[in-house]
Structures are given as structure tokens and as C-alpha cells.
Amino acid sequence: MEPILDILEKHPCFSQSCPTANGRIHLPVAPRCNIFCRFCSRGLSTDVKRPGNAQRLLTPERALDVMDMALTLCPELQVVGVAGPGDPLAGPEALDTLIMIKERYPQLIGCLATNGLALAESMDKILFAGIKTLTVTINALDPVILAALNLGILENGHFLGGLEGAQRLIAAQEEGVRLAQENDLIIKINTVLTPGINDGHIEKIAQAAQKWGARLINVIPLIPAHDLAHLSEPTPEELAAAVTAAEKHLSVKRDCRRCRADACGAPGGVDYARQLYGDRDPQETFSHG
Ligand code: SF4
Ligand code: SF4
């Protein structure tokens, strides 16, 4: 097994600040989600600079072709991950893709970003796909706070809302993170800092995540959208206060660029997505999920 320190050195998103030498590609092969974040504005777009957006949805087979092209354009790629547009564990596509990529490019570090709802039940397949690094987004551990950020979840195809849905998601996240740690995955927590809702709660998340086995936390300023479009983005002072609180328990990832679900290259450097996917309006060529 590759030593943890080697992986941390190669993965631009698991070091505290983003170096520019190493690249990562997000393959947009996750068409659906299994929860309903109130701030989510995922979709297909050419120029919206936020997580959950991609120019195209790819099938696993097409993603292999894109991977071939991406390595030609950017040989510095060290990491292949799936981070949307939906949740990579809400359907089979992301792990099917990463299993095929591992067979063709075993030197790449496999990575996933998930809300954690289906993490524990997906663990055998995650391990079979050879995934080494995992990001789990945890926005609250108090169901009342989480319900203000999340409308509900899908459980066996049925909607479960309010406090019950929130409790279920929190329990699944804890179970999933603990299991990932037991299986030697390297875990980063993402937390969307939402002023007036979870800004006083970030330290609790970091404290619990550290106990469950996470190594790093990334406090991401809310991009106001969808049901929470009326809120303001956190000020630099609010972000700094949240980072200071989180840092009491976990290393804090800095310089996150809030990348798209089809990003390719070194974070903050050249993005090769346009060369991979072209410039046409995605709605002309693709229908979403
Ligand atoms: Fe959107 Fe991600 Fe939340 Fe799913 S987990 S609703 S894709 S922000
Ligand atoms: Fe790295 Fe942040 Fe971009 Fe994820 S969103 S790839 S952590 S810079």
C-alpha cells in the first residue's frame, strides 16, 4: 500500500494549502443526489464557477476516453476523483468509473467526495475501486441545525424530511467516516459555513470528526443559492473565526477554490475542462439525469 505521506504529498487537496505542481481531475459521472441541500444549485453549465456544476455528464465508458485525453493534456495529474454534479454514491456510475480507471491507470490516486449518506453501505465497492482519499461533507451534527440546511434525504427511494431525515444523515455520516477510518482511507471533512445557521457549530463538527478519524477539515464559505439565495456569503472575519474554531481539533485545508465537478489540472492553475468538453451550450447536447 502506498504510504499515507506519499499520498498526502501528491494530492493537492489534502495538503493544508494547494500547491500548483500536482493536478487532479474531477470526472462528472454522478448524475443524481440522495439528499436535498437547501443551498444546492447543481447542474450543467459552461461557466458557473461552483461545485456541482459541469459541462457534461459522462458515462463511465466515456469517462475513460476523457481520462486518456486529460493525461495527454496534463501529465501532472496525480488524482482522479468524482465530486458531482450529484452525489457519487447515489448511483453506481462513479464507482464503476473508478474501478475501470484503476485498471487502466493504477498509479493515479482514486478520490471521492460524498455527503456520506450511502458511505457505509458502499464501503466494499469503494475499497475494491482502490480509493485512497475521501471527502465527506458534514454541515451540522445537531438535527435542528441540519434541518435548516437540508430539506431531507432519500431512503430506499422514499423522502424522509425534517428532523428525522437530518438524524438519519448525521448517523450515516458518523458510521461512514468511522468505517472509512477503520479501512485506512484518508478522510477530509468539508463544512459549508452558513452565517446565522451553523457558524457557531463548526468547532463541534471538527471535534467529532477528529474523534471519528478525519485528518483534515475544509471550511467552505457558502455560495448563496437556491432556497438560501437570500443569505450573505460569510465575511472574511466570519470565515477566519470558523477556521480558528475548527483548528483546535483538526488541520484546516486552506485555499480551496470551490472547484467545479469537471475541473481538470492543478487547483488555481490552468483548467483543461474546456479542452476536454468543448464550448457548446451543454443543454444542446445533454439532458440531465
Ligand atoms: Fe447538492 Fe451536493 Fe447537497 Fe447533493 S450533497 S444536494 S449535490 S450540495
Ligand atoms: Fe481541492 Fe477545494 Fe478544488 Fe476540492 S474544491 S479540488 S479541495 S481546491
XYZ file of N, CA and C in Angstrom, residues 43-180:
414
model
N -25.916 21.537 -11.659
C -26.493 21.483 -12.991
C -25.413 21.491 -14.050
N -25.857 21.581 -15.306
C -24.920 21.614 -16.420
C -24.743 23.060 -16.866
N -23.507 23.484 -16.977
C -23.219 24.864 -17.368
C -21.797 24.907 -17.893
N -21.518 25.941 -18.678
C -20.147 26.072 -19.171
C -19.306 26.956 -18.258
N -19.939 27.916 -17.578
C -19.116 28.923 -16.909
C -19.497 29.234 -15.466
N -20.419 28.484 -14.870
C -20.743 28.743 -13.460
C -19.606 28.170 -12.620
N -18.941 29.032 -11.859
C -17.749 28.585 -11.128
C -18.141 28.162 -9.711
N -18.699 26.982 -9.588
C -19.030 26.494 -8.248
C -19.142 24.965 -8.273
N -19.004 24.362 -7.098
C -19.147 22.906 -7.043
C -20.518 22.480 -7.561
N -20.612 21.257 -8.043
C -21.902 20.741 -8.506
C -22.218 21.128 -9.930
N -21.318 21.837 -10.596
C -21.566 22.215 -11.988
C -20.538 21.571 -12.903
N -21.028 21.138 -14.054
C -20.157 20.513 -15.048
C -20.718 20.815 -16.427
N -19.839 20.716 -17.405
C -20.289 20.980 -18.765
C -21.086 19.820 -19.345
N -20.708 18.620 -18.969
C -21.346 17.408 -19.487
C -21.494 16.410 -18.350
N -22.443 15.506 -18.529
C -22.439 14.282 -17.738
C -21.756 13.223 -18.589
N -20.920 12.413 -17.984
C -20.230 11.354 -18.729
C -20.733 9.987 -18.281
N -20.795 9.066 -19.235
C -20.976 7.668 -18.855
C -19.612 7.151 -18.384
N -19.577 6.052 -17.631
C -18.275 5.509 -17.221
C -17.361 5.225 -18.420
N -17.915 4.714 -19.509
C -17.080 4.397 -20.685
C -16.504 5.680 -21.287
N -17.345 6.695 -21.401
C -16.892 7.975 -21.970
C -15.848 8.621 -21.038
N -16.027 8.409 -19.739
C -15.075 8.982 -18.781
C -13.672 8.402 -18.982
N -13.599 7.151 -19.395
C -12.281 6.557 -19.674
C -11.601 7.286 -20.828
N -12.383 7.598 -21.879
C -11.814 8.339 -23.010
C -11.344 9.725 -22.565
N -12.172 10.364 -21.742
C -11.804 11.702 -21.251
C -10.522 11.622 -20.417
N -10.404 10.556 -19.639
C -9.197 10.383 -18.819
C -7.952 10.263 -19.703
N -8.073 9.512 -20.794
C -6.937 9.379 -21.723
C -6.521 10.758 -22.243
N -7.528 11.535 -22.676
C -7.237 12.880 -23.209
C -6.632 13.776 -22.138
N -7.186 13.680 -20.929
C -6.743 14.560 -19.846
C -5.274 14.320 -19.505
N -4.859 13.053 -19.519
C -3.455 12.765 -19.186
C -2.508 13.248 -20.276
N -3.013 13.316 -21.510
C -2.196 13.878 -22.584
C -2.051 15.388 -22.399
N -3.171 16.034 -22.053
C -3.136 17.489 -21.861
C -2.368 17.885 -20.609
N -2.485 17.057 -19.572
C -1.950 17.434 -18.252
C -1.303 16.216 -17.592
N -0.062 15.908 -17.979
C 0.590 14.719 -17.413
C 0.834 14.844 -15.908
N 0.642 16.049 -15.364
C 0.858 16.238 -13.915
C -0.296 15.700 -13.075
N -1.339 15.178 -13.722
C -2.469 14.675 -12.939
C -2.020 13.533 -12.034
N -2.313 13.658 -10.758
C -1.960 12.620 -9.783
C -3.199 11.967 -9.201
N -4.322 12.667 -9.326
C -5.539 12.254 -8.610
C -6.706 12.216 -9.572
N -7.497 11.152 -9.508
C -8.743 11.104 -10.264
C -9.879 10.959 -9.255
N -10.801 11.916 -9.315
C -11.873 11.914 -8.331
C -13.232 12.132 -8.965
N -14.256 11.853 -8.178
C -15.620 12.183 -8.591
C -16.216 13.060 -7.495
N -16.725 14.209 -7.931
C -17.278 15.185 -6.982
C -18.549 15.796 -7.561
N -19.317 14.995 -8.264
C -20.575 15.542 -8.753
C -20.811 15.273 -10.224
N -21.816 15.966 -10.804
C -22.601 17.039 -10.200
C -23.468 16.590 -9.008
N -23.927 15.341 -8.957
C -24.708 14.877 -7.803
C -23.795 14.204 -6.793
N -24.340 13.241 -6.062
C -23.504 12.539 -5.090
C -22.953 11.260 -5.722
N -21.644 11.041 -5.629
C -21.031 9.875 -6.273
C -21.533 8.536 -5.759
N -22.167 8.516 -4.590
C -22.636 7.237 -4.070
C -24.157 7.086 -4.183
N -24.797 8.019 -4.888
C -26.257 7.918 -5.075
C -26.614 6.995 -6.234
N -25.643 6.541 -6.967
C -25.841 5.609 -8.070
C -24.551 4.856 -8.295
N -24.529 3.889 -9.201
C -23.332 3.047 -9.374
C -22.246 3.676 -10.249
N -22.583 4.779 -10.958
C -21.715 5.252 -12.047
C -20.304 5.635 -11.579
N -20.217 6.354 -10.453
C -18.906 6.868 -10.028
C -17.947 5.730 -9.700
N -18.429 4.766 -8.906
C -17.520 3.680 -8.532
C -17.235 2.766 -9.725
N -18.221 2.566 -10.599
C -17.951 1.794 -11.824
C -16.823 2.456 -12.617
N -16.891 3.780 -12.697
C -15.862 4.524 -13.440
C -14.494 4.355 -12.777
N -14.452 4.529 -11.465
C -13.155 4.495 -10.790
C -12.544 3.097 -10.802
N -13.393 2.080 -10.849
C -12.862 0.705 -10.975
C -12.169 0.550 -12.338
N -12.799 1.065 -13.392
C -12.181 0.957 -14.732
C -10.899 1.791 -14.823
N -10.930 2.970 -14.208
C -9.737 3.843 -14.254
C -8.576 3.179 -13.502
N -8.910 2.538 -12.398
C -7.838 1.900 -11.609
C -7.151 0.810 -12.439
N -7.944 0.082 -13.235
C -7.343 -0.961 -14.058
C -6.417 -0.367 -15.113
N -6.824 0.767 -15.702
C -6.002 1.342 -16.771
C -4.859 2.210 -16.237
N -5.119 2.925 -15.137
C -4.115 3.871 -14.598
C -3.908 3.622 -13.099
N -3.288 2.500 -12.731
C -3.175 2.168 -11.298
C -2.330 3.159 -10.507
N -1.540 3.989 -11.224
C -0.684 4.936 -10.492
C -1.459 6.135 -9.959
N -2.676 6.366 -10.462
C -3.442 7.533 -10.017
C -4.093 7.264 -8.661
N -4.218 8.311 -7.864
C -4.900 8.201 -6.564
C -6.400 8.381 -6.790
N -7.184 7.390 -6.402
C -8.641 7.483 -6.537
C -9.238 8.255 -5.368
N -10.203 9.123 -5.676
C -10.729 10.046 -4.669
C -12.244 10.207 -4.863
N -12.955 10.427 -3.780
C -14.415 10.631 -3.849
C -14.812 11.742 -2.901
N -15.815 12.523 -3.294
C -16.413 13.494 -2.369
C -17.888 13.156 -2.245
N -18.361 12.947 -1.026
C -19.735 12.481 -0.833
C -20.383 13.171 0.359
N -21.718 13.162 0.368
C -22.429 13.651 1.552
C -22.460 12.595 2.663
N -22.071 11.375 2.355
C -21.919 10.349 3.388
C -23.138 9.476 3.630
N -24.275 9.827 3.031
C -25.487 9.048 3.330
C -25.310 7.567 2.975
N -24.673 7.307 1.839
C -24.524 5.913 1.388
C -23.094 5.400 1.581
N -22.347 6.047 2.461
C -20.925 5.717 2.577
C -20.696 4.309 3.149
N -21.315 4.013 4.259
C -21.052 2.706 4.884
C -21.476 1.565 3.959
N -22.660 1.688 3.361
C -23.139 0.581 2.516
C -22.307 0.440 1.239
N -21.567 1.490 0.867
C -20.755 1.437 -0.355
C -19.307 1.038 -0.086
N -18.973 0.787 1.190
C -17.557 0.665 1.538
C -16.842 -0.476 0.804
N -17.490 -1.619 0.652
C -16.803 -2.729 -0.021
C -16.418 -2.336 -1.441
N -17.344 -1.656 -2.127
C -17.055 -1.267 -3.514
C -16.012 -0.138 -3.566
N -16.051 0.747 -2.585
C -15.051 1.827 -2.508
C -13.653 1.216 -2.380
N -13.543 0.211 -1.527
C -12.233 -0.426 -1.319
C -11.815 -1.192 -2.571
N -12.780 -1.850 -3.208
C -12.467 -2.586 -4.442
C -11.995 -1.620 -5.537
N -12.549 -0.407 -5.538
C -12.146 0.606 -6.531
C -10.782 1.207 -6.194
N -10.228 0.822 -5.056
C -8.882 1.286 -4.698
C -8.839 2.750 -4.275
N -9.955 3.269 -3.827
C -9.987 4.686 -3.431
C -9.167 4.898 -2.172
N -8.387 5.968 -2.182
C -7.488 6.218 -1.051
C -7.920 7.437 -0.242
N -8.523 8.413 -0.911
C -8.860 9.656 -0.214
C -10.346 9.934 -0.373
N -10.916 10.442 0.710
C -12.365 10.592 0.775
C -12.676 11.946 1.398
N -13.600 12.667 0.784
C -14.095 13.899 1.406
C -15.565 13.692 1.753
N -15.910 13.972 2.999
C -17.308 13.836 3.444
C -17.787 15.216 3.893
N -18.876 15.664 3.287
C -19.403 16.979 3.667
C -20.354 16.818 4.844
N -19.987 17.455 5.947
C -20.800 17.413 7.174
C -21.090 18.864 7.566
N -22.341 19.250 7.499
C -22.674 20.656 7.731
C -23.256 20.918 9.114
N -23.647 19.871 9.819
C -24.133 20.030 11.196
C -24.245 18.667 11.849
N -24.104 18.660 13.180
C -24.321 17.426 13.941
C -25.562 17.531 14.809
N -26.171 18.682 14.810
C -27.421 18.904 15.529
C -28.544 18.859 14.494
N -29.502 17.930 14.666
C -30.546 17.786 13.640
C -31.327 19.076 13.391
N -31.491 19.912 14.417
C -32.235 21.168 14.221
C -31.458 22.081 13.266
N -30.152 22.156 13.464
C -29.323 22.985 12.570
C -29.285 22.363 11.174
N -29.124 21.049 11.127
C -29.029 20.414 9.811
C -30.336 20.574 9.020
N -31.461 20.491 9.722
C -32.742 20.622 9.010
C -32.898 22.019 8.393
N -32.208 23.000 8.948
C -32.263 24.343 8.350
C -31.406 24.432 7.084
N -30.514 23.472 6.934
C -29.621 23.470 5.765
C -30.018 22.427 4.739
N -30.816 21.484 5.185
C -31.124 20.341 4.336
C -32.592 19.965 4.479
N -33.267 19.880 3.347
C -34.707 19.587 3.354
C -34.995 18.148 3.763
N -34.145 17.223 3.383
C -34.388 15.821 3.712
C -33.494 14.907 2.897
N -33.782 13.615 3.023
C -32.956 12.610 2.343
C -33.870 11.628 1.604
N -33.262 10.865 0.718
C -33.974 9.760 0.087
C -33.487 8.470 0.727
N -34.443 7.711 1.254
C -34.071 6.437 1.860
C -34.877 5.351 1.155
N -34.188 4.443 0.502
C -34.851 3.407 -0.306
C -35.889 4.014 -1.239
N -35.554 5.150 -1.811
C -36.439 5.789 -2.778
C -37.538 6.637 -2.159
N -37.630 6.643 -0.812
C -38.688 7.427 -0.153
C -38.079 8.662 0.509
N -38.812 9.770 0.407
C -38.326 11.013 1.003
C -38.544 10.994 2.516
N -37.508 11.364 3.248
C -37.591 11.476 4.699
C -37.114 12.880 5.055
N -38.013 13.723 5.526
C -37.658 15.132 5.730
C -37.488 15.500 7.185
N -37.261 16.789 7.421
C -37.230 17.364 8.760
C -36.182 16.748 9.662
N -36.521 16.710 10.962
C -35.544 16.240 11.950
C -35.204 14.765 11.758
N -36.200 13.999 11.323
C -35.950 12.563 11.147
C -34.911 12.325 10.047
N -35.078 13.035 8.929
C -34.111 12.921 7.834
C -32.730 13.391 8.275
N -32.703 14.483 9.033
C -31.419 15.036 9.498
C -30.718 14.048 10.424
N -31.502 13.472 11.347
C -30.894 12.492 12.272
C -30.308 11.317 11.511
N -31.032 10.860 10.506
C -30.572 9.718 9.723
C -29.275 10.057 8.987
N -29.211 11.257 8.435
C -27.993 11.651 7.697
C -26.792 11.752 8.647
N -26.998 12.364 9.790
C -25.884 12.509 10.747
C -25.379 11.129 11.193
N -26.304 10.229 11.483
C -25.902 8.874 11.916
C -25.139 8.164 10.799
N -25.607 8.332 9.562
C -24.930 7.674 8.425
C -23.534 8.262 8.228
N -23.395 9.570 8.414
C -22.078 10.193 8.251
C -21.107 9.673 9.307
N -21.565 9.585 10.543
C -20.663 9.067 11.594
C -20.265 7.626 11.284
N -21.240 6.801 10.972
C -20.939 5.392 10.681
C -19.968 5.290 9.499
N -20.221 6.087 8.460
C -19.390 6.018 7.261
C -17.967 6.490 7.505
N -17.809 7.583 8.231
C -16.455 8.104 8.488
C -15.678 7.121 9.364
N -16.337 6.604 10.400
C -15.633 5.640 11.272
C -15.190 4.400 10.480
N -16.081 3.909 9.625
C -15.755 2.722 8.831
C -14.624 3.024 7.844
N -14.667 4.200 7.249
C -13.597 4.592 6.310
C -12.258 4.639 7.039
